[in-house]
XYZ file of C-alpha atoms in Angstrom:
172
model
C 120.770 140.980 110.109
C 117.938 141.253 107.198
C 114.111 141.642 108.628
C 111.310 140.129 106.708
C 107.625 141.523 106.995
C 105.292 139.259 108.382
C 103.370 136.856 106.076
C 100.361 138.397 106.195
C 101.814 141.577 104.487
C 104.057 139.388 101.609
C 102.889 140.475 98.461
C 101.521 137.550 96.197
C 105.100 137.415 94.256
C 106.886 136.922 97.150
C 105.017 134.243 98.307
C 105.313 133.290 94.821
C 108.876 132.919 95.085
C 108.571 131.201 98.341
C 106.696 128.263 96.995
C 109.441 128.064 94.136
C 111.990 128.165 96.704
C 110.675 125.593 98.775
C 109.787 123.237 95.548
C 113.842 123.505 94.079
C 114.711 122.789 97.718
C 112.960 119.709 97.465
C 114.048 118.893 94.289
C 117.866 118.833 95.226
C 116.720 116.858 98.240
C 115.689 114.333 95.839
C 118.140 114.220 93.138
C 120.787 113.583 95.888
C 118.814 110.436 97.141
C 117.547 112.310 99.849
C 114.382 110.162 99.770
C 116.268 106.539 100.200
C 118.148 108.387 102.950
C 115.661 109.484 105.248
C 114.134 105.924 104.515
C 116.935 104.207 105.698
C 117.328 106.595 108.682
C 113.723 105.511 110.101
C 114.464 102.044 109.382
C 117.322 101.746 111.672
C 116.361 104.493 114.278
C 114.367 103.246 117.295
C 113.610 106.962 117.999
C 109.949 107.726 117.426
C 109.909 110.869 117.513
C 113.348 111.197 114.364
C 110.806 108.488 112.745
C 107.769 110.524 112.866
C 110.170 113.743 111.942
C 110.945 111.611 109.123
C 107.781 110.948 107.955
C 106.925 114.549 108.016
C 109.695 115.437 105.865
C 108.881 112.016 103.208
C 104.986 113.526 102.797
C 106.762 116.824 102.465
C 108.878 116.032 99.840
C 106.825 114.063 97.506
C 103.733 116.730 98.213
C 103.926 119.478 95.176
C 106.843 118.214 93.386
C 104.951 116.448 90.692
C 108.460 115.405 89.556
C 109.603 113.211 92.296
C 106.264 112.535 93.875
C 106.379 109.055 92.087
C 109.849 107.892 92.935
C 109.448 109.555 96.629
C 105.768 107.165 96.910
C 107.694 104.221 95.814
C 110.778 104.548 98.045
C 108.454 105.265 101.058
C 106.667 101.642 100.176
C 110.098 99.766 101.291
C 109.162 100.489 104.290
C 106.771 98.020 104.267
C 108.587 95.051 104.396
C 111.135 96.383 106.863
C 112.015 94.898 110.003
C 110.831 97.932 112.058
C 107.615 98.086 113.392
C 107.593 101.441 113.810
C 108.710 102.292 110.545
C 106.230 99.862 109.006
C 103.351 100.989 110.696
C 104.635 105.097 109.580
C 105.206 103.372 106.087
C 101.659 102.467 105.355
C 100.205 105.605 106.842
C 102.066 107.540 104.244
C 101.153 105.388 101.482
C 97.267 106.051 102.596
C 98.257 109.689 102.184
C 100.169 109.445 98.728
C 96.678 107.788 97.504
C 94.972 111.029 98.239
C 96.656 112.273 95.014
C 98.968 109.279 93.401
C 96.760 106.070 92.447
C 98.240 103.249 93.800
C 99.688 100.660 91.731
C 100.266 96.380 92.265
C 103.652 97.476 94.168
C 101.119 98.637 97.186
C 99.617 95.279 97.168
C 102.534 93.192 97.417
C 104.426 95.512 99.370
C 101.548 95.329 102.370
C 101.114 91.580 102.472
C 104.123 90.651 104.972
C 102.886 92.882 107.709
C 99.928 90.765 108.048
C 102.162 88.514 108.929
C 103.608 90.710 111.735
C 103.729 89.544 115.386
C 102.987 93.569 116.283
C 99.520 93.752 115.950
C 99.655 97.871 115.049
C 101.625 96.535 112.361
C 98.892 94.089 111.284
C 96.195 96.984 111.828
C 97.913 99.190 109.711
C 98.404 96.378 107.054
C 94.710 95.805 107.294
C 93.689 99.797 107.018
C 96.235 99.887 103.920
C 93.899 96.622 102.401
C 90.911 98.744 102.529
C 92.103 101.372 101.501
C 93.891 99.664 98.172
C 90.203 97.744 98.183
C 88.544 101.128 96.679
C 90.159 100.610 93.283
C 88.577 98.464 91.473
C 91.494 97.344 89.249
C 93.578 95.885 92.509
C 90.768 93.732 93.230
C 92.034 90.441 92.014
C 95.799 91.042 93.424
C 94.080 91.889 96.561
C 92.641 88.617 96.724
C 95.660 86.553 94.928
C 97.656 87.879 97.731
C 95.387 87.449 100.854
C 95.208 84.219 99.522
C 99.157 83.310 99.428
C 99.030 85.180 102.622
C 96.353 82.743 104.555
C 98.527 79.381 102.644
C 101.071 78.893 105.087
C 101.474 75.407 105.495
C 101.041 73.951 109.297
C 103.998 71.597 110.623
C 102.901 68.328 111.543
C 103.816 68.372 114.573
C 102.324 70.923 115.720
C 98.714 69.867 114.412
C 96.510 68.127 116.992
C 94.627 65.396 115.418
C 91.327 64.252 116.152
C 90.630 60.986 116.475
C 87.001 59.845 117.638
C 86.868 58.680 121.083
C 87.085 54.623 121.637
C 84.111 52.882 123.196
C 86.170 51.711 125.910
C 87.266 55.193 126.509
C 83.424 55.569 127.665
């Protein structure tokens, strides 16, 4: 077994070598469709610990990996429209974290809107937090408003509407 000295005693060239190796592994995973596989695992799993580890893996795949950062961030956006509430929440959280280094695109706005219609209050909350974060970008304002109007423009079936009728004189 090869013993390595503690990190504090490593030379700078050795540390640089470790960074290169980590980036190389990230690129290998991304080149072989690792991102979509991780997203698929999150969507199909009910184990929140597994989903959290998968979320961390996706964040790590995109960080310090300029060649694939945009691709991984776009892959994370697919979580927002899935049917798994935990995966949707984690997708929104990850998207907000990616926005710290990548400016969001219009697809971020469109992807988060269906989350507002969710029956899960935590999913709705994460969607609202993502919309707040997106609203900091002036170029997205029009798209946000346009898509919010579409969400609010939900036809109500006539059967469920209560029509107001004024009381007749004989009801008095």
